[in-house]
Coordinates of C-alpha atoms and ligand atoms in Angstrom, one line a residue:
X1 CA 114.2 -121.8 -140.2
X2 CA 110.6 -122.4 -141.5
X3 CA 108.8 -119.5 -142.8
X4 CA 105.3 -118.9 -143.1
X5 CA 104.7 -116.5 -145.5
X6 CA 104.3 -118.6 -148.6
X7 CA 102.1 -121.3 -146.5
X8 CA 99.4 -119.3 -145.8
X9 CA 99.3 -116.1 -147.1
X10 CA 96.3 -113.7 -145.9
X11 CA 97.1 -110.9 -148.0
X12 CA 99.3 -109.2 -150.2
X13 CA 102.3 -108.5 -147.6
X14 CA 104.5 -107.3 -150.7
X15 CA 101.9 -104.6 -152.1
X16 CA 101.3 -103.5 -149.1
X17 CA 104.7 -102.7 -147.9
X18 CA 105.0 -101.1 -151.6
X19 CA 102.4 -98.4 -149.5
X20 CA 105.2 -97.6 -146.8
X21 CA 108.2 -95.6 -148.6
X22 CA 110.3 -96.3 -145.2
X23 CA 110.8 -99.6 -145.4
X24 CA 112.8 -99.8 -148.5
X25 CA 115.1 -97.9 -146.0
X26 CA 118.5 -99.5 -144.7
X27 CA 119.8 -99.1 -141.1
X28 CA 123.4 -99.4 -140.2
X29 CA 123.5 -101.2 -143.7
X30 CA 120.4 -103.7 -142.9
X31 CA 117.1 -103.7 -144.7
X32 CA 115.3 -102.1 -142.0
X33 CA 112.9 -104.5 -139.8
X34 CA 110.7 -102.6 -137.9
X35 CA 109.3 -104.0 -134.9
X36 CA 108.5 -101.0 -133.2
X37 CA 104.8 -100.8 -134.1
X38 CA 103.3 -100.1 -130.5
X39 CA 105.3 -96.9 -130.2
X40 CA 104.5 -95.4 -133.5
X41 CA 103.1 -97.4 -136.9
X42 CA 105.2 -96.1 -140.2
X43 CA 102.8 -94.0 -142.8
X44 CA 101.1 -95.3 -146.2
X45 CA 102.0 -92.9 -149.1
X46 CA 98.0 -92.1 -149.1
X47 CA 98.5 -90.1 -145.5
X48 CA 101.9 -88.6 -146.8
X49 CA 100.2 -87.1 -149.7
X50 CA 97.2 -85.6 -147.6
X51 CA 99.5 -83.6 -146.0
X52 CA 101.2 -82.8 -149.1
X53 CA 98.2 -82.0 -150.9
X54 CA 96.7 -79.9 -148.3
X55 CA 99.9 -77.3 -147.7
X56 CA 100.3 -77.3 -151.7
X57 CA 96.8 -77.2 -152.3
X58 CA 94.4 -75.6 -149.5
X59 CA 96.1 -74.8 -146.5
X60 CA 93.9 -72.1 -144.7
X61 CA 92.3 -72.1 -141.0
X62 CA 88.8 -73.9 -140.2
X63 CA 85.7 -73.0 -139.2
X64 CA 86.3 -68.8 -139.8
X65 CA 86.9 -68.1 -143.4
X66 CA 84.5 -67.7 -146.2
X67 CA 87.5 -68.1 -148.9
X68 CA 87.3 -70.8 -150.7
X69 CA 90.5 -71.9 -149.8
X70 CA 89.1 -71.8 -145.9
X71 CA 85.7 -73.9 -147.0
X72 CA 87.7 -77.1 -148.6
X73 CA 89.9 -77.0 -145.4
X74 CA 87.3 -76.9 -143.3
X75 CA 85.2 -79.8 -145.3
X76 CA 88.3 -82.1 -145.4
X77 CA 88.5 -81.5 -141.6
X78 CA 85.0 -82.3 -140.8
X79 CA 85.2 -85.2 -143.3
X80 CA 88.0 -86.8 -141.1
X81 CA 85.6 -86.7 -138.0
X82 CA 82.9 -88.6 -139.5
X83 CA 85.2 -91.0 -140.8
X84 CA 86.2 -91.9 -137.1
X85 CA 82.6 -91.9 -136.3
X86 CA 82.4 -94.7 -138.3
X87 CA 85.9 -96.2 -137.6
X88 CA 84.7 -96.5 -133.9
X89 CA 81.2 -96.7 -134.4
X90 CA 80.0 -93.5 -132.4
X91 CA 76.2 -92.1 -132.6
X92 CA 77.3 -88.6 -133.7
X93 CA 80.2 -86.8 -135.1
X94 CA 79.6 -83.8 -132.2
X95 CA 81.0 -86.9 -129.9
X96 CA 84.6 -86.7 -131.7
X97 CA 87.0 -84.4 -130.5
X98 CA 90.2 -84.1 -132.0
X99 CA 93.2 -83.9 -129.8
X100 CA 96.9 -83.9 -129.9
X101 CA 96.6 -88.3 -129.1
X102 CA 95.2 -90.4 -126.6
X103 CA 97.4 -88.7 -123.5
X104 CA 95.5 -85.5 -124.3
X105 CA 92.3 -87.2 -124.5
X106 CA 92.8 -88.5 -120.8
X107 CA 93.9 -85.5 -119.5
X108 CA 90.8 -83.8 -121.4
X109 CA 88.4 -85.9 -119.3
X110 CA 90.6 -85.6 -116.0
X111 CA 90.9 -81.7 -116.3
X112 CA 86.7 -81.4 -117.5
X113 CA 84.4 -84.5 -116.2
X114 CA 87.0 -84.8 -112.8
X115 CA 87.1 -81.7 -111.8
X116 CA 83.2 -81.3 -111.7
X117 CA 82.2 -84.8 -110.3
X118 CA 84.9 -86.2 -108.4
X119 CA 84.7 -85.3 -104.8
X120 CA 86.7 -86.0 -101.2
X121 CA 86.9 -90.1 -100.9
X122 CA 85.2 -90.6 -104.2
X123 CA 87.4 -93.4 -105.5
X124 CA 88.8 -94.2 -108.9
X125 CA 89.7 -97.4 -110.5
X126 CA 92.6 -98.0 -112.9
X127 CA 94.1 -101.3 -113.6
X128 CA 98.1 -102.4 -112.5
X129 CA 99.0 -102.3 -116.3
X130 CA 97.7 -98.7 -117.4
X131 CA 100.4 -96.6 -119.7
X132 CA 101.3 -93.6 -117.2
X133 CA 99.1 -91.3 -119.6
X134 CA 96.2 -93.2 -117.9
X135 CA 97.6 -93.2 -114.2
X136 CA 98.9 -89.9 -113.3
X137 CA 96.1 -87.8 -114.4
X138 CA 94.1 -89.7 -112.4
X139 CA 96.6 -89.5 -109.4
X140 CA 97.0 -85.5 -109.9
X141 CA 93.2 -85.4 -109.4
X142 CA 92.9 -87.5 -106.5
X143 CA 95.4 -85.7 -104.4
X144 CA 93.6 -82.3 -105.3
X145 CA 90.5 -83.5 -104.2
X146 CA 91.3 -86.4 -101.8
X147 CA 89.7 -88.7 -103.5
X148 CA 91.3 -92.7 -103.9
X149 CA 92.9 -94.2 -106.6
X150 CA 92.8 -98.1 -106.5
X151 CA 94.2 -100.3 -108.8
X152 CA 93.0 -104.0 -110.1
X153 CA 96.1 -106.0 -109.8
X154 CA 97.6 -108.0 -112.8
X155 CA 98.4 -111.7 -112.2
X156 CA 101.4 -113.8 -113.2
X157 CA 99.9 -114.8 -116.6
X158 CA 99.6 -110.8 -117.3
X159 CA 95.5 -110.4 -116.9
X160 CA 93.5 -108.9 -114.8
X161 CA 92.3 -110.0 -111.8
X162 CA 88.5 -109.2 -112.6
X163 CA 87.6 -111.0 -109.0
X164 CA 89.5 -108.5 -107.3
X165 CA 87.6 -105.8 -109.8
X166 CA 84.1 -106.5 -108.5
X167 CA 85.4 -106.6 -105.3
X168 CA 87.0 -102.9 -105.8
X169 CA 84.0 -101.7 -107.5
X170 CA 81.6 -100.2 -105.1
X171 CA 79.0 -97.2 -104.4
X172 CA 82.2 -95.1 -104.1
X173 CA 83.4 -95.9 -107.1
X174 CA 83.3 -92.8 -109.9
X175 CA 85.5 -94.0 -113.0
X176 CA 86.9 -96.5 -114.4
X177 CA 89.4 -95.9 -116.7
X178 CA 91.3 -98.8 -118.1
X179 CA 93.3 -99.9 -121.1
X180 CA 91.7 -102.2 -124.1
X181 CA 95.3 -103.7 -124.6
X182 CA 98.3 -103.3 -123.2
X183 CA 101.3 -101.9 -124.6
X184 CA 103.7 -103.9 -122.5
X185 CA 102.0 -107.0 -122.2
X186 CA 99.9 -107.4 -125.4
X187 CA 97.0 -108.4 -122.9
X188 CA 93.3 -107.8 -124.6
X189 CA 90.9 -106.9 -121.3
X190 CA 87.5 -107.6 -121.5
X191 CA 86.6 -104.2 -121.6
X192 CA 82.8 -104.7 -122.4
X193 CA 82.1 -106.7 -119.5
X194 CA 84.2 -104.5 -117.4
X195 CA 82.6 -101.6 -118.5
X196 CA 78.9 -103.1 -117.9
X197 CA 80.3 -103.9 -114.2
X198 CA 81.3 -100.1 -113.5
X199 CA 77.6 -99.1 -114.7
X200 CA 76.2 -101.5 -112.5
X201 CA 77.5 -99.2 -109.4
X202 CA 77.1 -96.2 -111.1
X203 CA 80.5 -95.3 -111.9
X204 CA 81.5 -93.8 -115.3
X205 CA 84.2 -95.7 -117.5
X206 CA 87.0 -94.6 -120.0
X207 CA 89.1 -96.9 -122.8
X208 CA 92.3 -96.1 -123.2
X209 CA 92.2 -97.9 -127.0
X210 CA 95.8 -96.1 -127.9
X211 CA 96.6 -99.7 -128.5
X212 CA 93.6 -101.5 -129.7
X213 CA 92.1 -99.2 -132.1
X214 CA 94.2 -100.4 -135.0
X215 CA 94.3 -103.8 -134.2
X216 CA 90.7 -104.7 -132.5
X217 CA 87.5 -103.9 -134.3
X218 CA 85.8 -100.9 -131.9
X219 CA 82.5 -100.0 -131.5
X220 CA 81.5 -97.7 -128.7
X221 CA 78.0 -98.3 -128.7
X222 CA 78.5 -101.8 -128.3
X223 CA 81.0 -101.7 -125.6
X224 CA 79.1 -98.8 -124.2
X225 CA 81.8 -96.7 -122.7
X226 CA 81.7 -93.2 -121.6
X227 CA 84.9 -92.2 -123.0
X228 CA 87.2 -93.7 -125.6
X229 CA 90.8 -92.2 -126.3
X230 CA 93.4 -93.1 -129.2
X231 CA 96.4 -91.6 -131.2
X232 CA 96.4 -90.8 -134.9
X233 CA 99.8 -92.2 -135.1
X234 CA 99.4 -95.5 -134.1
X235 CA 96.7 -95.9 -136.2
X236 CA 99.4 -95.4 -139.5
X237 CA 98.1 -91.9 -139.4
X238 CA 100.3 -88.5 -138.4
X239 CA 101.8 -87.5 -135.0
X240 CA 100.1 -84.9 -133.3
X241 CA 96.4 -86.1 -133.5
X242 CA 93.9 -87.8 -131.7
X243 CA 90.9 -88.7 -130.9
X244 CA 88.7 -88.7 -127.5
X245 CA 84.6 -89.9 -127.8
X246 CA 82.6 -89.4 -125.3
X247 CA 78.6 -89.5 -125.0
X248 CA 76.8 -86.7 -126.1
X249 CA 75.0 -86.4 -123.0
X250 CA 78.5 -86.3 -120.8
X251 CA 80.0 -84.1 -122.9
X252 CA 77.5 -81.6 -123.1
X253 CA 77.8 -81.6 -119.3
X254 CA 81.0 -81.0 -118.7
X255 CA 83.0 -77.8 -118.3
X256 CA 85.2 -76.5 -121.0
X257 CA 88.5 -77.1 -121.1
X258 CA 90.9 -74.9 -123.2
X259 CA 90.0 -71.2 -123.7
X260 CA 90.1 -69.8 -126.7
X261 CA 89.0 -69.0 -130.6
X262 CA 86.5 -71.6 -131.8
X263 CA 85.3 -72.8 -128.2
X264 CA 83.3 -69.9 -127.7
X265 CA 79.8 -68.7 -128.8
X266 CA 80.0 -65.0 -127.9
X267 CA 83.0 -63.1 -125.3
X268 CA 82.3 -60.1 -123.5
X269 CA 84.5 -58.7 -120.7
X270 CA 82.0 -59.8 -118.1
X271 CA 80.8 -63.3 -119.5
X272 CA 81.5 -65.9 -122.2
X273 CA 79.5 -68.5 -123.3
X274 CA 80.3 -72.1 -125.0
X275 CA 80.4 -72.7 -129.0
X276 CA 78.3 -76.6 -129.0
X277 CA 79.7 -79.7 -129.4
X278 CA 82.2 -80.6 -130.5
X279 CA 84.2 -77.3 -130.7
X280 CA 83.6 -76.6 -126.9
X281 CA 86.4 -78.8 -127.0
X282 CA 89.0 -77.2 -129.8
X283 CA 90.0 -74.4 -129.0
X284 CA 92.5 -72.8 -131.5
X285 CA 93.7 -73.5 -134.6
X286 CA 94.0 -77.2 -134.2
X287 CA 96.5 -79.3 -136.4
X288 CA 94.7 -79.2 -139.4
X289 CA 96.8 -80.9 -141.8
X290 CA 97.3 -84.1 -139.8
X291 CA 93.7 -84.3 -139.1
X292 CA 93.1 -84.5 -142.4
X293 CA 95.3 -87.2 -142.9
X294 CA 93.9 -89.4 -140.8
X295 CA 91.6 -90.0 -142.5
X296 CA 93.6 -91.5 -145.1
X297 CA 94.9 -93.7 -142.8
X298 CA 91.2 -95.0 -141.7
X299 CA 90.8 -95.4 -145.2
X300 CA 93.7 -97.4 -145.4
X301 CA 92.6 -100.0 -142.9
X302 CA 89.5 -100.3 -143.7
X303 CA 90.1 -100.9 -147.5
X304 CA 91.9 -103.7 -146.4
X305 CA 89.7 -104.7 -143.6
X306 CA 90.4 -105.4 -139.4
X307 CA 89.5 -109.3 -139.8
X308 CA 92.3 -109.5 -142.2
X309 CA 94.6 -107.6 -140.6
X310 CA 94.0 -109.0 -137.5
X311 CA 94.7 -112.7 -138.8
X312 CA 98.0 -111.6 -140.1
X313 CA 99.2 -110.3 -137.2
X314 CA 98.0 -112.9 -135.0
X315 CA 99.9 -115.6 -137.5
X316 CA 102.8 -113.6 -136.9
X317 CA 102.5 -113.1 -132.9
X318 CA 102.2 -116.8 -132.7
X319 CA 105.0 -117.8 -134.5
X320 CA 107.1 -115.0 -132.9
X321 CA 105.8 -116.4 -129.5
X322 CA 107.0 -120.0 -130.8
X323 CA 110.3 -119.8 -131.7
X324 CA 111.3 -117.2 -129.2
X325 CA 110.1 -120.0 -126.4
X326 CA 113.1 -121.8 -127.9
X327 CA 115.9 -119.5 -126.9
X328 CA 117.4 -120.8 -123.7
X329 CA 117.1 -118.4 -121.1
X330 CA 114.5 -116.3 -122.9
X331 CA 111.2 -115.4 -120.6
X332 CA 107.7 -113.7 -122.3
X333 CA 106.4 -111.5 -119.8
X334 CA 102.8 -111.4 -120.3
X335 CA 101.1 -115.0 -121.5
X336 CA 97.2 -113.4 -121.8
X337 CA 94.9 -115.7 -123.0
X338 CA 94.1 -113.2 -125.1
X339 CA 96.6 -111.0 -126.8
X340 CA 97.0 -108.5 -129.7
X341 CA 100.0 -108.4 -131.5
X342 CA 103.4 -107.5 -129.6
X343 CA 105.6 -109.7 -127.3
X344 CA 107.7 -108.7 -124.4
X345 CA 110.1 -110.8 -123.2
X346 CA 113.4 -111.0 -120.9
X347 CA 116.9 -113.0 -121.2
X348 CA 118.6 -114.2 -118.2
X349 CA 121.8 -112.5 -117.6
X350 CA 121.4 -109.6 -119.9
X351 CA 120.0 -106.0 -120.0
X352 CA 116.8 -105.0 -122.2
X353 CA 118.8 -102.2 -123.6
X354 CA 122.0 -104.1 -124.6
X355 CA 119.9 -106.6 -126.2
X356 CA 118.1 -103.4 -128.6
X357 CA 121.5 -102.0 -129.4
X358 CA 122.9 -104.9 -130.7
X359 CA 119.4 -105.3 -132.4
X360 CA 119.7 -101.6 -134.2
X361 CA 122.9 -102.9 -135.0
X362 CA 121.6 -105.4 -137.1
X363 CA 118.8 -103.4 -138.4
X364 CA 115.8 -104.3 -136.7
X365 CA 113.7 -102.0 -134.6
X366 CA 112.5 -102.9 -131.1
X367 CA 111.5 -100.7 -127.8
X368 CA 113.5 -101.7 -124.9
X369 CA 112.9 -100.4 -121.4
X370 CA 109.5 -100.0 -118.6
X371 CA 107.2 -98.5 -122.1
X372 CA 105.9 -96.0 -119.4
X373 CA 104.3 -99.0 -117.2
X374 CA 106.8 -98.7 -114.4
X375 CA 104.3 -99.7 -112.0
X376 CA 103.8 -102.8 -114.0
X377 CA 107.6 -103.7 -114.4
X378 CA 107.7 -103.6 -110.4
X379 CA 104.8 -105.8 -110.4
X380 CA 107.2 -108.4 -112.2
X381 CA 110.2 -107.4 -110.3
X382 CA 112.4 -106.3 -113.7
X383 CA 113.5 -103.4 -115.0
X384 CA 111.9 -103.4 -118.8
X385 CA 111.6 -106.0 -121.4
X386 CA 112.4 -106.1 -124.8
X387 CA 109.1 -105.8 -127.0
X388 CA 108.6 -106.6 -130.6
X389 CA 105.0 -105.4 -131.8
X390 CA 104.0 -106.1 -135.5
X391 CA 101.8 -104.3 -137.8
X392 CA 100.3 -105.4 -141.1
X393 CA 103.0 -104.8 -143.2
X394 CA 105.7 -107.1 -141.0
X395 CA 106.2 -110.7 -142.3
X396 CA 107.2 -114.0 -140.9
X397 CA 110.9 -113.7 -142.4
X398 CA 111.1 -110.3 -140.4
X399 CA 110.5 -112.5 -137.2
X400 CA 112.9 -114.6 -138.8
X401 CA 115.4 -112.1 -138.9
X402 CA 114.2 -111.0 -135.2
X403 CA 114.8 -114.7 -134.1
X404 CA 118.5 -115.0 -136.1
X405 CA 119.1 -111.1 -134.3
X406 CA 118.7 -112.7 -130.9
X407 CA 120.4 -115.5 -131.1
X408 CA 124.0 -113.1 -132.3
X409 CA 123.1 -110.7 -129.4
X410 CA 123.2 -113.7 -126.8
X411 CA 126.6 -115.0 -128.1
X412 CA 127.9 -111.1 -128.0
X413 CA 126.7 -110.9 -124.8
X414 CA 127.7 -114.0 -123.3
Ligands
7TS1 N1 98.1 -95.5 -123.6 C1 98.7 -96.6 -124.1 C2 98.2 -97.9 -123.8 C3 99.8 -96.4 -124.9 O1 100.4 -97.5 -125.4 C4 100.3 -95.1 -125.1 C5 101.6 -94.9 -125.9 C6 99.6 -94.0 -124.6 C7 98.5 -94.3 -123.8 C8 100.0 -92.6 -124.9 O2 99.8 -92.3 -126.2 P1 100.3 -90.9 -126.9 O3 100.0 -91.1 -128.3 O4 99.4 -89.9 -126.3 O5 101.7 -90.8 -126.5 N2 102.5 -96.0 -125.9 C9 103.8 -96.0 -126.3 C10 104.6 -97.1 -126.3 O6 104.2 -98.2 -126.0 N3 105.8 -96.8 -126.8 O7 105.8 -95.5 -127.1 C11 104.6 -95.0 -126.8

């Protein structure tokens, strides 16, 4: 089988996998080949020493102590927010609040902005290929206050239908909140335009970018959403941190949403008021040491630069695409125009989840099942897919390996 790695190499695959400890690893007495980049990315030695370095070297709490110890906590914290800033091009670091990922970031929004502006038939708009993080807030809200949620359907190919999206947006319409690219289908949206269609009927819009943020180039100002959510830990950062943006203006509107030490400016038994952005928003001790990591992992990617990364992964989605198209029987679910860098795909006369267990048997890593888009699998009448998403560190022989993997599982299975 033809590889492409030494035709056209865009970087350094080798020195950078040198970065990620765990893929020296074996599984079930395989090199490991992890495809399973969409759920969680593995973590460059840079964001496992953060954490290292901070719990040797400086854990204290944030924001309350005047030790020393508390003041380089609290600057490497602060450090990480304006290093999103930039990583997603915001106006001001009060406009990054850290979360626990991109499903507390929706919820944030839902919980806050929803509660105070959406009303009785106010309608929201999600699309038919939303990650249930970014449907059943939305769905909670509406039945509490009877408002409509509508959906943009997705068509054969695995886009939207952005017809049918003007036709659902309307003087009704309150949010949008849609995905930059889906985590079953690979699909890029064309969130900018989207976005500028919602403000055009006044309605308020929100990115779920869980999956573009490491693989798309982001700027907030330029696609001019009201809210943008990811997850630390698909970014090649730590589990257990993330990010929501929002506007200045929006989020100095809204209600708080937590209770608690650091969100407040002064408590008395009759009345509280708010600490100021962004802090409203963190309340308690938040997870410091992962936050700080992040950063490393921002530094990470951009030392090595989106444009380049996103040329290597799009060599190696396109020859994936290729030679899976030659296994007989084998059907890609989701053929965007535009897509980032996974594939999910179905073989006749087999189950999703057979097909990954014979897979780990061989080593290689790959999410089988719905990926928490039920509604989506309905929409193509199956039960889940298999998907095989690539980060910056996979290479063509690993697709190689995936392709070889297949064609075993098929003969076992037949
Ligand atoms: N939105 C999208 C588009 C996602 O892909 C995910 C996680 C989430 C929201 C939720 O992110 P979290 O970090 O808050 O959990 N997606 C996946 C996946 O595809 N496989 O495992 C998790």
């Amino acid at each position: 089988m033809t590889t492409f790695s030494t035709i056209s190499p865009i970087f350094d695959v080798d020195t950078i996998r040198q970065a990620f400890p765990i893929l020296g690893r074996m599984v079930k007495d395989k090199p490991l080949v992890y495809l399973d980049n969409a759920a969680t990315s593995q973590k460059p030695l840079g964001v496992i020493n953060a954490i290292h370095d901070y719990y040797t070297g400086y854990n204290a709490n944030i924001h309350r102590g005047i030790h020393s110890l508390a003041e380089e906590a609290t600057a490497a914290y602060e450090v990480t927010r304006h290093a999103v800033k930039q990583f997603i091009g915001a106006a001001a670091a009060e406009e990054i609040i850290f979360t626990r990922g991109t499903t507390e970031g929706i919820n944030l929004v839902a919980y806050t902005w929803g509660r105070q502006n959406i009303n009785a038939g106010d309608e929201i708009i999600i699309s038919g290929m939303e990650h249930h993080s970014n449907i059943v807030p939305w769905q909670i809200l509406c039945e509490e206050k009877n408002a409509v949620l509508k959906v943009i359907p997705v068509t054969e190919d695995g886009e939207l239908s952005l017809m049918a999206y003007q036709n659902l947006l309307t003087d009704k319409t309150k949010l949008v909140s849609i995905v930059q690219v889906s985590n079953a289908l690979g699909t890029v949206n064309p969130v900018k335009e989207m976005i500028a269609a919602a403000h055009h009927v006044g309605a308020l819009v929100l990115v779920d970018g869980a999956q573009s943020a490491v693989h798309l180039d982001i700027d907030v100002q330029d696609l001019d959403c009201d809210f943008f959510a990811f997850s630390g830990h698909k970014v090649y950062g730590p589990t257990g941190v993330g990010v929501l943006y929002g506007k200045k203006k929006i989020l100095e509107n809204m209600p708080v949403f937590q209770g608690g030490g650091e969100m407040i400016k002064e408590v008395t038994f009759e009345h509280t008021t708010y600490n100021e952005l962004p802090y409203k928003y963190e309340a308690g001790t938040p997870n410091i040491a992962d936050t700080i990591a992040l950063k490393s992992a921002l530094d990470f990617i951009n030392t090595i630069g989106k444009t380049k990364i996103r040329k290597h992964e799009a060599g190696l989605l396109a020859y994936a695409t290729e030679q899976l198209e030659t296994i007989p029987g084998l059907a890609i679910i989701g053929k965007a125009r535009e897509k980032a860098s996974l594939v999910s795909f179905v073989i006749k006369g087999t189950h999703p989840q057979d097909i990954g267990i014979l897979l780990d048997n061989q080593g290689i890593a790959v999410r089988t099942g719905h990926h928490c888009c039920q509604p989506l699998m309905k929409r193509f009448e199956i039960p889940g897919t298999v998907r095989a998403s690539f980060a910056l560190y996979n290479t063509f022989e690993e697709v190689d390996k995936l392709i070889t993997g297949l064609h075993k599982t098929i003969k076992m299975l037949s």
